[in-house]
Short mmCIF file of C-alpha atoms and ligand atoms in Angstrom, two decimals:
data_model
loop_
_atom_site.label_atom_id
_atom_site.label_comp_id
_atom_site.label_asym_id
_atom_site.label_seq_id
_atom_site.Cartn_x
_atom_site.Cartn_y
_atom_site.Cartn_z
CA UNK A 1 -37.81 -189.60 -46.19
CA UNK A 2 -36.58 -192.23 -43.28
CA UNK A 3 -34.95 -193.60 -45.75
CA UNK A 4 -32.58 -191.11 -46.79
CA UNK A 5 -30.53 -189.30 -44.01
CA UNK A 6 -30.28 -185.43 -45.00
CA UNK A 7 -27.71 -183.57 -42.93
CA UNK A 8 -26.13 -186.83 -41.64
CA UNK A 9 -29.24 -187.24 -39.17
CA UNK A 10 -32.81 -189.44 -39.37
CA UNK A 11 -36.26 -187.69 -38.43
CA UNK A 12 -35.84 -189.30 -34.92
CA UNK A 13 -32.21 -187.53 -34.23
CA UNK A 14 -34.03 -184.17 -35.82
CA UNK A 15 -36.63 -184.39 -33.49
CA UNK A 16 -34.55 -185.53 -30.60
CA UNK A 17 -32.45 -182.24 -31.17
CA UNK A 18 -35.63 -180.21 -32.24
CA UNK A 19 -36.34 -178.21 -28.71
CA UNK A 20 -32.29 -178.25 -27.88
CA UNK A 21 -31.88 -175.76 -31.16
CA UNK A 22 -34.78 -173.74 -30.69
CA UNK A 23 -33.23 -173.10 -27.14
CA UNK A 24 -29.64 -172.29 -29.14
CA UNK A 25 -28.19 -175.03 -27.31
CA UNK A 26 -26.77 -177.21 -30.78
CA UNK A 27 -22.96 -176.97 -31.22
CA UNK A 28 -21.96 -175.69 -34.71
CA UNK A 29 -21.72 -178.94 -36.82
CA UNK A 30 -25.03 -180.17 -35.23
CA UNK A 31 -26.47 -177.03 -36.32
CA UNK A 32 -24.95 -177.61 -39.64
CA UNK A 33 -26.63 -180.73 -40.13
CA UNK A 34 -29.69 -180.02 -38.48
CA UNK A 35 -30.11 -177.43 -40.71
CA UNK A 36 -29.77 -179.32 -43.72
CA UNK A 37 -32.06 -181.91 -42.53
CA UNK A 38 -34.77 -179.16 -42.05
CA UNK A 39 -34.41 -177.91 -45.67
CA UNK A 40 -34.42 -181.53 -47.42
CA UNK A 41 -37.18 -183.35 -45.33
CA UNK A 42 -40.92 -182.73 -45.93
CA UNK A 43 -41.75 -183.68 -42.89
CA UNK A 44 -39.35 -181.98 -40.28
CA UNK A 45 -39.26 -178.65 -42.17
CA UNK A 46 -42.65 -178.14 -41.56
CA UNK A 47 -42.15 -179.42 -37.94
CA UNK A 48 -39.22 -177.28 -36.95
CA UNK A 49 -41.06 -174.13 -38.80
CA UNK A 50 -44.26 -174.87 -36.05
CA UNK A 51 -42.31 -175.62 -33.09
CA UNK A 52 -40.74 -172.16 -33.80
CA UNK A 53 -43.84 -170.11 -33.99
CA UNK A 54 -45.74 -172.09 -31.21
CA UNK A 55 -42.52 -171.35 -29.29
CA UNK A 56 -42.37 -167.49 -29.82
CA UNK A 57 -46.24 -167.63 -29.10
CA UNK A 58 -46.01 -169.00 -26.14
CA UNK A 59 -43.32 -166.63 -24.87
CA UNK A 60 -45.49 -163.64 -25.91
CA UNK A 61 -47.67 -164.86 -22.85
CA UNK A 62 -47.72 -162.19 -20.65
CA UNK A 63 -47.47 -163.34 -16.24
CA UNK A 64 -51.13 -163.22 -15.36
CA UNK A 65 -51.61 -160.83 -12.22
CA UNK A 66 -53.30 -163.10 -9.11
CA UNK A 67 -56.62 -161.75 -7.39
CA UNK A 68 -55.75 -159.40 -5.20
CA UNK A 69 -57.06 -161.12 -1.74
CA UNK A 70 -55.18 -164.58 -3.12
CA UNK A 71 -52.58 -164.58 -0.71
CA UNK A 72 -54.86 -163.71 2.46
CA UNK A 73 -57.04 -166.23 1.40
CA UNK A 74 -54.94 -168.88 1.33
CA UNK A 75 -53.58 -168.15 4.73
CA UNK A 76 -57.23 -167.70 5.90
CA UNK A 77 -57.75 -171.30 4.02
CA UNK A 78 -54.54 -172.38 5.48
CA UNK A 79 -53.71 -171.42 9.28
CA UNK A 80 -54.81 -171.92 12.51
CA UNK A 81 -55.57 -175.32 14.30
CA UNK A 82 -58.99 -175.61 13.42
CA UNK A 83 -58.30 -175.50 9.75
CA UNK A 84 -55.99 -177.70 9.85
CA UNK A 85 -57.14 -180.05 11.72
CA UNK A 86 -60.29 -180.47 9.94
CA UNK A 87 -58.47 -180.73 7.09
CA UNK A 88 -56.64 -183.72 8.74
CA UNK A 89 -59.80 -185.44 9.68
CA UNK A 90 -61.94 -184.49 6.34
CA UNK A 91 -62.10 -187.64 3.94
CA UNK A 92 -59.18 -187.86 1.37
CA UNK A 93 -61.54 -188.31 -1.25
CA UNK A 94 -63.47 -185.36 -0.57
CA UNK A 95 -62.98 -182.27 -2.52
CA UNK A 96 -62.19 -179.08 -1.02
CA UNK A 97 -65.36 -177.61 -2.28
CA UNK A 98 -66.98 -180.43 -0.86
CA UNK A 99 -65.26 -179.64 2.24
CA UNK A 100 -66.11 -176.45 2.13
CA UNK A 101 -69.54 -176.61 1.41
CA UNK A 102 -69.62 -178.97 4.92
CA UNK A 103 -68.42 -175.96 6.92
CA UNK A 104 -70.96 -173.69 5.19
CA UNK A 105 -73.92 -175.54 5.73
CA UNK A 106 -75.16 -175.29 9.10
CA UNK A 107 -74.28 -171.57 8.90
CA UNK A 108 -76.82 -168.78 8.33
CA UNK A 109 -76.51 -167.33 4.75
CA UNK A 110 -74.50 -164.22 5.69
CA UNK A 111 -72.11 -166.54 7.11
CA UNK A 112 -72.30 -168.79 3.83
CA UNK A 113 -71.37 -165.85 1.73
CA UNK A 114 -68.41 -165.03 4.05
CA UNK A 115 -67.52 -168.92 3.58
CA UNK A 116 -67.39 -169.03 0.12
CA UNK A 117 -64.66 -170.71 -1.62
CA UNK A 118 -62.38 -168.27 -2.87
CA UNK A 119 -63.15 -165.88 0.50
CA UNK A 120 -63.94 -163.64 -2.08
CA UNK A 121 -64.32 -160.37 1.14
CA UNK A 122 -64.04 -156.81 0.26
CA UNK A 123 -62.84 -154.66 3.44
CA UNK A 124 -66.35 -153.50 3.23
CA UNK A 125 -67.75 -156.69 3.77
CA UNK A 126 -65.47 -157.58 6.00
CA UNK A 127 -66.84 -154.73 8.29
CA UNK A 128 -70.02 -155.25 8.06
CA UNK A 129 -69.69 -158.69 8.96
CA UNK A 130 -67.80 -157.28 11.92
CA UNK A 131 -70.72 -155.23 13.02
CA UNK A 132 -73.47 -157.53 12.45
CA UNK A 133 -71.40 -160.04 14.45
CA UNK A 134 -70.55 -157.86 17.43
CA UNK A 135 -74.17 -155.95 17.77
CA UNK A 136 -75.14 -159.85 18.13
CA UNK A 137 -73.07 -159.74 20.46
CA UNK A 138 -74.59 -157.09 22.56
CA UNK A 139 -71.49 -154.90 21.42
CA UNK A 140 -72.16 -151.89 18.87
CA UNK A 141 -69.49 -150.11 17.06
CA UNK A 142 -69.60 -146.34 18.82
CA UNK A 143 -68.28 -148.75 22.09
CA UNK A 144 -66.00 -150.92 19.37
CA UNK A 145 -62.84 -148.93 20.56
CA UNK A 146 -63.41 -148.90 24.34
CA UNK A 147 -64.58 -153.19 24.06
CA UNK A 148 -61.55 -155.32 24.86
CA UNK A 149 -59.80 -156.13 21.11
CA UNK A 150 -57.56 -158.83 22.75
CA UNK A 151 -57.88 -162.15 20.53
CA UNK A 152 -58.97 -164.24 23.46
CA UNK A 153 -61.63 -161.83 24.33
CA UNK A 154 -62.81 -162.01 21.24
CA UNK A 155 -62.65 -165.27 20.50
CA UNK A 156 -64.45 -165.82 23.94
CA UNK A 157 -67.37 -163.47 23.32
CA UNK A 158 -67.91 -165.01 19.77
CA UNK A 159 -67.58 -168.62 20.77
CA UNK A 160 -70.06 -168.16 23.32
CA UNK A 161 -72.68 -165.78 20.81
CA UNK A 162 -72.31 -168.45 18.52
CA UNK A 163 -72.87 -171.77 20.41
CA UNK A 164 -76.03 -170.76 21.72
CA UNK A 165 -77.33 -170.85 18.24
CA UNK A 166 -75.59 -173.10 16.52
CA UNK A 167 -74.49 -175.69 19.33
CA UNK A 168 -75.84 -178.32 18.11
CA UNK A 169 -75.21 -178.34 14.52
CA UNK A 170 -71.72 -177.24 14.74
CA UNK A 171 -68.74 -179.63 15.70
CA UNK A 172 -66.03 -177.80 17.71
CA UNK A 173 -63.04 -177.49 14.62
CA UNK A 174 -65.93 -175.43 12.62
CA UNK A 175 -66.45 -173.06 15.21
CA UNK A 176 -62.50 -172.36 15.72
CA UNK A 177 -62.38 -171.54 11.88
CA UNK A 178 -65.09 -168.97 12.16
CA UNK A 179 -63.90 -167.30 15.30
CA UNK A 180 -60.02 -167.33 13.09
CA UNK A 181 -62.35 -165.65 10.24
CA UNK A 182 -63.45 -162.76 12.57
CA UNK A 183 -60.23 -162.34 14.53
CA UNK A 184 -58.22 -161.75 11.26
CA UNK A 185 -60.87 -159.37 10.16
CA UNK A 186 -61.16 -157.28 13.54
CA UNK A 187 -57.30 -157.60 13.36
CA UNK A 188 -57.23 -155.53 10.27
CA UNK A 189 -60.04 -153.59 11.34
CA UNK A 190 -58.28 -152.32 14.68
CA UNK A 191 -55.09 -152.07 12.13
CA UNK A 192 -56.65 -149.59 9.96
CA UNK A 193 -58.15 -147.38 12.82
CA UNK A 194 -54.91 -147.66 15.15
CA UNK A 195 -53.77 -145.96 12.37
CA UNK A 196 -56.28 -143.28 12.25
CA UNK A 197 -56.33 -142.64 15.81
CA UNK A 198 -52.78 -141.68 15.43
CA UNK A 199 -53.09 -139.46 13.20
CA UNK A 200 -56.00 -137.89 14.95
CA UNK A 201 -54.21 -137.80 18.09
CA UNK A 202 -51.21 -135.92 16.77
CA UNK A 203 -53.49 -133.41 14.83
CA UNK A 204 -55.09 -132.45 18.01
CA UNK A 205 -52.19 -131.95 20.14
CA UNK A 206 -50.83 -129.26 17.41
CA UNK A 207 -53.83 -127.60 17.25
CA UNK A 208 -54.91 -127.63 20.96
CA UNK A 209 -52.18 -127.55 22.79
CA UNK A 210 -54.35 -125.94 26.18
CA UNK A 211 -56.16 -128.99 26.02
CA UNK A 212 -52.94 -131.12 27.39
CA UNK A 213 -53.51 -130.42 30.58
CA UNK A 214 -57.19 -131.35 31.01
CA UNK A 215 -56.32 -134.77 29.00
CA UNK A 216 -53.55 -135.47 31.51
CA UNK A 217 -55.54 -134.94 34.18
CA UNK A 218 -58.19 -137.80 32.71
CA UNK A 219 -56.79 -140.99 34.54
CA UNK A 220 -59.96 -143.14 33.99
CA UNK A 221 -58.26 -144.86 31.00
CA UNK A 222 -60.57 -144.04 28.01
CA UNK A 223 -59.73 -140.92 27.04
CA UNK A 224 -61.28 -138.33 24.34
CA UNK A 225 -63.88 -140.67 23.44
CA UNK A 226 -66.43 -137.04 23.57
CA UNK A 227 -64.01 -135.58 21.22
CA UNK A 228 -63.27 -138.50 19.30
CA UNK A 229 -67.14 -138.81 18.63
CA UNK A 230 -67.34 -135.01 18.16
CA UNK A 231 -64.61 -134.79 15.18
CA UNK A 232 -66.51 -137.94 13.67
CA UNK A 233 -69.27 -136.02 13.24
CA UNK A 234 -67.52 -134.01 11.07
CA UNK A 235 -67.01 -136.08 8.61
CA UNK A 236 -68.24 -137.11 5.53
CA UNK A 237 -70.47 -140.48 6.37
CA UNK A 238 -69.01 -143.54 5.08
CA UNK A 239 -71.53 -146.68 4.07
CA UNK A 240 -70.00 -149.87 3.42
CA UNK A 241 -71.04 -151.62 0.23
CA UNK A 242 -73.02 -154.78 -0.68
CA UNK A 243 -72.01 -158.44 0.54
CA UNK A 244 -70.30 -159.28 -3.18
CA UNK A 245 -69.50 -155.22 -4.19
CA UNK A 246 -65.99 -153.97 -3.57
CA UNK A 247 -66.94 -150.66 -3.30
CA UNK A 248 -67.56 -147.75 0.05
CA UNK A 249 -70.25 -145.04 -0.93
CA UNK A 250 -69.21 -141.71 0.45
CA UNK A 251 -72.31 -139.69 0.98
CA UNK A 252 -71.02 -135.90 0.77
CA UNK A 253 -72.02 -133.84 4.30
CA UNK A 254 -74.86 -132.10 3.46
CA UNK A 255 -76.79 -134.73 1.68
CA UNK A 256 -76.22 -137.36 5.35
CA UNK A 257 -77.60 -134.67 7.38
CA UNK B 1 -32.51 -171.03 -9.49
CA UNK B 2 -33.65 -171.03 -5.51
CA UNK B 3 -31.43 -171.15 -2.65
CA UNK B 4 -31.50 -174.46 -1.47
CA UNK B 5 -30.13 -174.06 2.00
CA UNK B 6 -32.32 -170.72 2.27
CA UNK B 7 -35.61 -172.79 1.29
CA UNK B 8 -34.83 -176.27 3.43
CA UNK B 9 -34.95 -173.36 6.71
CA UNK B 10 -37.72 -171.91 5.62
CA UNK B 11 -39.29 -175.07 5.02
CA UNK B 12 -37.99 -176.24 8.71
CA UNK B 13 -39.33 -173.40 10.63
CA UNK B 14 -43.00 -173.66 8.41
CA UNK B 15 -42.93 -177.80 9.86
CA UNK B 16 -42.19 -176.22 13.41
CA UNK B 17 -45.28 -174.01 13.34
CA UNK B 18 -44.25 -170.67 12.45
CA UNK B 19 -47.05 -168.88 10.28
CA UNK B 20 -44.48 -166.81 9.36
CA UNK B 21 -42.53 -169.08 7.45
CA UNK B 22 -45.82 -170.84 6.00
CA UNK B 23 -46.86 -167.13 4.68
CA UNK B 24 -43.63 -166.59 3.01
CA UNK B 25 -43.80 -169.84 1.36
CA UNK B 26 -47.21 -169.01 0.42
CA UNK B 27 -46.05 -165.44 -0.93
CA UNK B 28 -43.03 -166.98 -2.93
CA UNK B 29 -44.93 -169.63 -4.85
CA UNK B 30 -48.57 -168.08 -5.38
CA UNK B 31 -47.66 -166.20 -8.37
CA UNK B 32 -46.26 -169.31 -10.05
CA UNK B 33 -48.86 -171.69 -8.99
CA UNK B 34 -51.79 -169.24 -9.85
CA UNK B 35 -49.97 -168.34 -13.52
CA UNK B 36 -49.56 -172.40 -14.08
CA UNK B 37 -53.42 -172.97 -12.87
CA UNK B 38 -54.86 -170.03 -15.07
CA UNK B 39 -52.78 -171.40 -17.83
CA UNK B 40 -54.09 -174.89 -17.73
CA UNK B 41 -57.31 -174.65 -16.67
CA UNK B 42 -58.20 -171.85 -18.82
CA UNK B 43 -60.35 -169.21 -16.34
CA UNK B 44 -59.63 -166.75 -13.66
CA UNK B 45 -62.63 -168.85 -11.62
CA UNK B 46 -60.86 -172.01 -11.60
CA UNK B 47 -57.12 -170.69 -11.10
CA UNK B 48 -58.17 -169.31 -8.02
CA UNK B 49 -60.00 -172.12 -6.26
CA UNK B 50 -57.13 -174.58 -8.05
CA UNK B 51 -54.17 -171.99 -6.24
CA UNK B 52 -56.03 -172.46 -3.30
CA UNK B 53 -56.54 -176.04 -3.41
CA UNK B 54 -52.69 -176.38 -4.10
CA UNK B 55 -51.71 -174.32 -1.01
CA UNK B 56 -53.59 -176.62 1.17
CA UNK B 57 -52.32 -179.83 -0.24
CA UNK B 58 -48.85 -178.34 0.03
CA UNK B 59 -49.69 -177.24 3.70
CA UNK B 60 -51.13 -180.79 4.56
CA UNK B 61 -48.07 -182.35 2.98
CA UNK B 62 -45.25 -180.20 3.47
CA UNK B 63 -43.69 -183.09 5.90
CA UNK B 64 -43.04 -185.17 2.71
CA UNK B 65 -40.93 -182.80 1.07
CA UNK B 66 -37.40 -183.90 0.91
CA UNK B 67 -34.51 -181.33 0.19
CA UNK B 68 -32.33 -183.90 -0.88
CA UNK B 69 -34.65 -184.78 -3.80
CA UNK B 70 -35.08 -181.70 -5.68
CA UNK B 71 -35.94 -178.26 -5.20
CA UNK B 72 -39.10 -176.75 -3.55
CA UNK B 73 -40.37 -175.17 -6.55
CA UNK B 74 -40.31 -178.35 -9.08
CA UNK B 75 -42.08 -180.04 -5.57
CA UNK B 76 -45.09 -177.22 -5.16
CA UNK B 77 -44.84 -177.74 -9.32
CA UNK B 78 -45.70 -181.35 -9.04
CA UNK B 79 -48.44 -180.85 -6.17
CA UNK B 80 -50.12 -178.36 -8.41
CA UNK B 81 -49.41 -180.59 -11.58
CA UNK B 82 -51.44 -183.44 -10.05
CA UNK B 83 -54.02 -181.37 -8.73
CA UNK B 84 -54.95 -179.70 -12.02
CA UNK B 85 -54.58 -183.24 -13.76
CA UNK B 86 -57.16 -184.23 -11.29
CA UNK B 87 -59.39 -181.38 -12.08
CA UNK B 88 -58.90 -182.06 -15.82
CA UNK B 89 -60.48 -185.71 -15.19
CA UNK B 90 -63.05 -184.77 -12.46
CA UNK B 91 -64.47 -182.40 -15.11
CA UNK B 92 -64.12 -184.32 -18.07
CA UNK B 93 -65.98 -186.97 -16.49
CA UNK B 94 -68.44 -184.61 -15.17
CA UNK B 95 -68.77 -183.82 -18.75
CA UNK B 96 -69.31 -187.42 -20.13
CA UNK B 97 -71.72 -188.06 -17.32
CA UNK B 98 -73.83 -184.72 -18.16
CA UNK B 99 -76.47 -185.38 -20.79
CA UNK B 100 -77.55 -181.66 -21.09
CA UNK B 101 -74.20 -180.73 -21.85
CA UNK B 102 -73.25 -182.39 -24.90
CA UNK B 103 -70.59 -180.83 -27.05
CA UNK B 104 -70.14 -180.80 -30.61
CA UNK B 105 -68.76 -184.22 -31.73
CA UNK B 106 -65.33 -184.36 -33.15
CA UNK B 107 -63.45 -181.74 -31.15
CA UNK B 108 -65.07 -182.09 -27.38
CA UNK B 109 -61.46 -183.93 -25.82
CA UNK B 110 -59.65 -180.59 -24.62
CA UNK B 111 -62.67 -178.48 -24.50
CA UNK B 112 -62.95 -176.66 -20.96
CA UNK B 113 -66.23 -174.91 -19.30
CA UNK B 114 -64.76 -171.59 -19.98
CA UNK B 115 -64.54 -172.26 -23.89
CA UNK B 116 -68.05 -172.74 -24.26
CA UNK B 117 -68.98 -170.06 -22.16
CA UNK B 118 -68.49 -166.46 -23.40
CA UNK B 119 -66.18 -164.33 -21.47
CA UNK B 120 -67.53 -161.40 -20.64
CA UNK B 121 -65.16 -160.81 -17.60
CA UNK B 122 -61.86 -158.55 -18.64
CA UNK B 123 -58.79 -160.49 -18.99
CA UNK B 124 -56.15 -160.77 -16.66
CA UNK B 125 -54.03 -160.64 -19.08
CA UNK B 126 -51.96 -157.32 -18.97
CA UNK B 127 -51.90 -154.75 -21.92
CA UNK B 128 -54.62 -153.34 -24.38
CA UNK B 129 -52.97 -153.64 -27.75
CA UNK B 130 -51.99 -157.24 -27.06
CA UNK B 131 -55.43 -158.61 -25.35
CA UNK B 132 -56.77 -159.56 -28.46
CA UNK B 133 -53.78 -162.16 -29.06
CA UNK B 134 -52.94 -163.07 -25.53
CA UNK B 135 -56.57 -164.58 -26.03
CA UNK B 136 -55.95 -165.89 -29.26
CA UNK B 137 -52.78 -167.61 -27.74
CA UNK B 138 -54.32 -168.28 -24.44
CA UNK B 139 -57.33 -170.18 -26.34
CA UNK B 140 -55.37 -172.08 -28.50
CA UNK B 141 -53.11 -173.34 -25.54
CA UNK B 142 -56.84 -174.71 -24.41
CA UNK B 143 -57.37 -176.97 -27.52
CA UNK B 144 -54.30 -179.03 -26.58
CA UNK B 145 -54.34 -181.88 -24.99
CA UNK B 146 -53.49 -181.90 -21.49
CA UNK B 147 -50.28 -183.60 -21.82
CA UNK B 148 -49.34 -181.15 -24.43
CA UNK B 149 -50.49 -178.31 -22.52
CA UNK B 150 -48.92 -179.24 -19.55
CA UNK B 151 -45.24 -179.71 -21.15
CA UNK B 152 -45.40 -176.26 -23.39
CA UNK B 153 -46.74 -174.19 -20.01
CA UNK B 154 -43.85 -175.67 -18.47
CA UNK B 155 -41.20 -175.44 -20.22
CA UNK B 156 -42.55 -171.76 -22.13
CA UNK B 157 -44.21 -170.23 -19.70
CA UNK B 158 -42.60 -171.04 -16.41
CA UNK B 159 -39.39 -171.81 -17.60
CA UNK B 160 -38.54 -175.14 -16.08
CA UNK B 161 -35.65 -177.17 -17.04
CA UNK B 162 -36.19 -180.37 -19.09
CA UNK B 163 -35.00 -182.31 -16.35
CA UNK B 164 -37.16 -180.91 -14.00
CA UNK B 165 -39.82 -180.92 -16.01
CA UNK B 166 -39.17 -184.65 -16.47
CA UNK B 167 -39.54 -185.34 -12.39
CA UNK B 168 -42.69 -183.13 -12.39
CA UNK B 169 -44.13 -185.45 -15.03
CA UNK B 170 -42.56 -188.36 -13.64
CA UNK B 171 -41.67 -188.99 -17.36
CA UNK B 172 -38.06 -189.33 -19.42
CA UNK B 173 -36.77 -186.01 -20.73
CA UNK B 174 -37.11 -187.25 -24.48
CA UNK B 175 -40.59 -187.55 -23.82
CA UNK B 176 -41.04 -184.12 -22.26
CA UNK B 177 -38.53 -182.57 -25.55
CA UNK B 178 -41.20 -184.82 -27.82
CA UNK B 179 -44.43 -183.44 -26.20
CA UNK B 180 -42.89 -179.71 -26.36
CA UNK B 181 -41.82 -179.89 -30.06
CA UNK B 182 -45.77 -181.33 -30.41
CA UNK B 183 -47.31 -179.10 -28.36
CA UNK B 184 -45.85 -175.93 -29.50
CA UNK B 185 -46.31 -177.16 -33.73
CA UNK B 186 -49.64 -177.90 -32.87
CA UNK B 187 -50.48 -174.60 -31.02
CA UNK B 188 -48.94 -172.83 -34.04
CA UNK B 189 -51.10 -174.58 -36.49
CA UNK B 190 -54.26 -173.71 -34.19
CA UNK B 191 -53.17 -170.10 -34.06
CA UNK B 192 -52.84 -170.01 -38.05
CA UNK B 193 -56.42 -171.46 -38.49
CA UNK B 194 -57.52 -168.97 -36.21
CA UNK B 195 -56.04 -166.00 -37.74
CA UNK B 196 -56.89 -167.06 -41.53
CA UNK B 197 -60.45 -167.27 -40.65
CA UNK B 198 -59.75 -163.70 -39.12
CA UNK B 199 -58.26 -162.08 -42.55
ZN1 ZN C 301 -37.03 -185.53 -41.25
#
């Protein structure tokens, strides 16, 4: 067939124009004789006939959806100084699992699971790596709203809890990535109950409006906390789930009690 | 396609530190580079860590991007490019190297972990009635070479321009045209074998 020249063109030229037509790009007289090519030659019929099914296969892809946490992850993976400068001083060579797996290993395992490599945390882990970190702490989570939620605090208070265990084995970039874990984590944290506390707060005042007065009267900067504890106890008690389960067990009233 | 001006003070504000800019860059390209990773490297698993991976070369590097030379996305395209390319070789070598895991001879070359593992996961891939050939499709893509692969995801799935295809693959554009009109024939003859052992 290279011999002969069907539709004016050789089996290179057909090839060469091969993705242009199958995007409808080929002027009229190309088309012509692309065409005729196609229909005479044994080998670029079939060619042009499998290009054009792969093609429309290929389209019929459908966009996969990302994992959910993908972008926090990456940010988690990405910012802050610590991350970035260990990145800077980690071998080029090294993988970023291998990488990772250097962070992880002087940690204790519930901190390995939080330092996994996708970051694969639920809210409900996230939590209760929040509480197991602050009742180490010395802080537990009835006091959570009263303790000081300022980033530095925090990132005092942990630094300190955690170089008295891990002083030795820990150089100082790992520890800033850790403490940027648990800050972004207490940041959504306070986020979600900020939230709450609004609501709660504007409840109350349309339901008790007598009340104004005495909470006026409370200068000492902490508030409601009595009442805050008291309406918690009316409802229904939430348990966060396992380290690698997304899900939040409500247990209904009567059964908690 | 992207606003060039819009991206080059984006890209400025992400070099002087702001984590705002880095997080919209991150939110603009994640979909793309996670789509291009899954595609390519075949499983949920390894499009994740691979996304990941990409977003921290491109944070590391960011400094070396140059307006003037092309647009941002064909630039995070080539950092993810080389990165699964890497992957490809890492694991293929890991492969050779493993003597518990030998393959079937004949038809080992473009054979990833997840092939020879069953999935039992659900696919990402949206909509019941087409699962079943999404699959098809998305397992056939997997018995291409990478070269192929990478040229038909390119230019099919994400759409890129020859020419920019070309500078991803630091290749000519007849090549790239060549390894499309290969890769897509030989995806469509895969697909047919698959579906007349099916009927
Ligand atoms: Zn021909």
């Amino acid at each position: 067939m290279y011999g002969e020249h069907p539709g004016g063109m050789d089996c290179t030229q057909f090839e060469a124009l091969l993705s242009e037509a199958l995007d409808g790009a080929l002027s009229q007289p190309l088309l012509a004789g692309f065409r005729a090519h196609a229909a005479a030659c044994a080998d670029c019929g079939p060619l042009l006939a499998g290009a054009q099914a792969g093609m429309s296969w290929l389209k019929s892809l459908a966009e996969v959806e990302p994992p959910r946490n993908l972008v926090l992850n990456i940010l988690i993976a990405t910012s802050g100084a610590g991350a970035a400068a260990s990145l800077r001083q980690a071998s080029p060579t090294s993988s970023w699992r291998d990488r990772l797996r250097q962070w992880t290993r002087p940690l204790a395992p519930a901190f390995s699971a939080v330092l996994q490599p996708r970051f694969a945390l639920s809210l409900g882990m996230a939590f209760f790596s929040i509480t197991v970190l602050l009742n180490a702490a010395g802080l537990h989570l009835s006091s959570l709203r009263a303790a000081d939620l300022r980033p530095s605090a925090i990132q005092e208070n942990l630094t300190r809890a955690y170089n008295e265990t891990t002083a030795r084995a820990l150089k100082y970039y790992e520890n800033i990535r850790l403490v940027y874990e648990i800050e972004s984590r207490v940041r959504e944290f306070r986020n979600a109950t900020r939230e709450e506390d609004q609501q709660e707060q504007r409840k109350k005042e349309l339901e008790k409006p007598r009340d104004r007065k005495y909470r006026d009267d409370n200068t000492s900067g902490n508030p409601d906390r009595k009442q805050d504890r008291y309406s918690r106890q009316n409802e229904p008690v939430v348990l966060a789930g396992t380290w690698l389960d997304d899900s939040v067990y409500t247990i209904p009233e009567g059964r908690a009690a | 396609m992207e606003d060039t001006q819009a991206v080059a003070a984006l890209v400025e504000r992400c070099l002087g530190g702001d984590a705002a800019a880095w997080e919209e860059i991150v939110r603009l390209y994640h979909r793309r580079i996670y789509n291009v990773s899954y595609r390519f490297a075949g499983t949920a698993e390894d499009a994740e860590d691979l996304t990941q991976e990409v977003f921290i070369k491109m944070y590391r590097t960011l400094k070396s991007y140059d307006v003037s030379k092309g647009a941002l996305v064909t630039w995070v395209t080539t950092v993810a490019r080389n990165l699964l390319v890497d992957n490809f070789r890492r694991r293929k070598h890991d492969r050779m190297t493993d003597s518990l895991e030998s393959a079937p001879a004949g038809h080992q070359d473009a054979l990833t972990l997840g092939e020879q593992l069953p999935d039992l996961g659900p696919s990402p891939d949206a909509g019941v009635h087409t699962q079943q050939t999404q699959r098809a499709v998305h397992q056939a893509l997997q018995k291409l070479s990478p070269e192929l692969r990478e040229a038909v995801i390119l230019r099919d799935l994400q759409e890129l321009e020859y020419r920019e295809i070309a500078q991803v693959l630091r290749v000519p554009e007849g090549t790239v045209k060549s390894r499309i009109n290969r890769g897509r024939a030989e995806l469509a003859r895969h697909l047919s074998r698959t579906y007349r052992q099916v009927s």
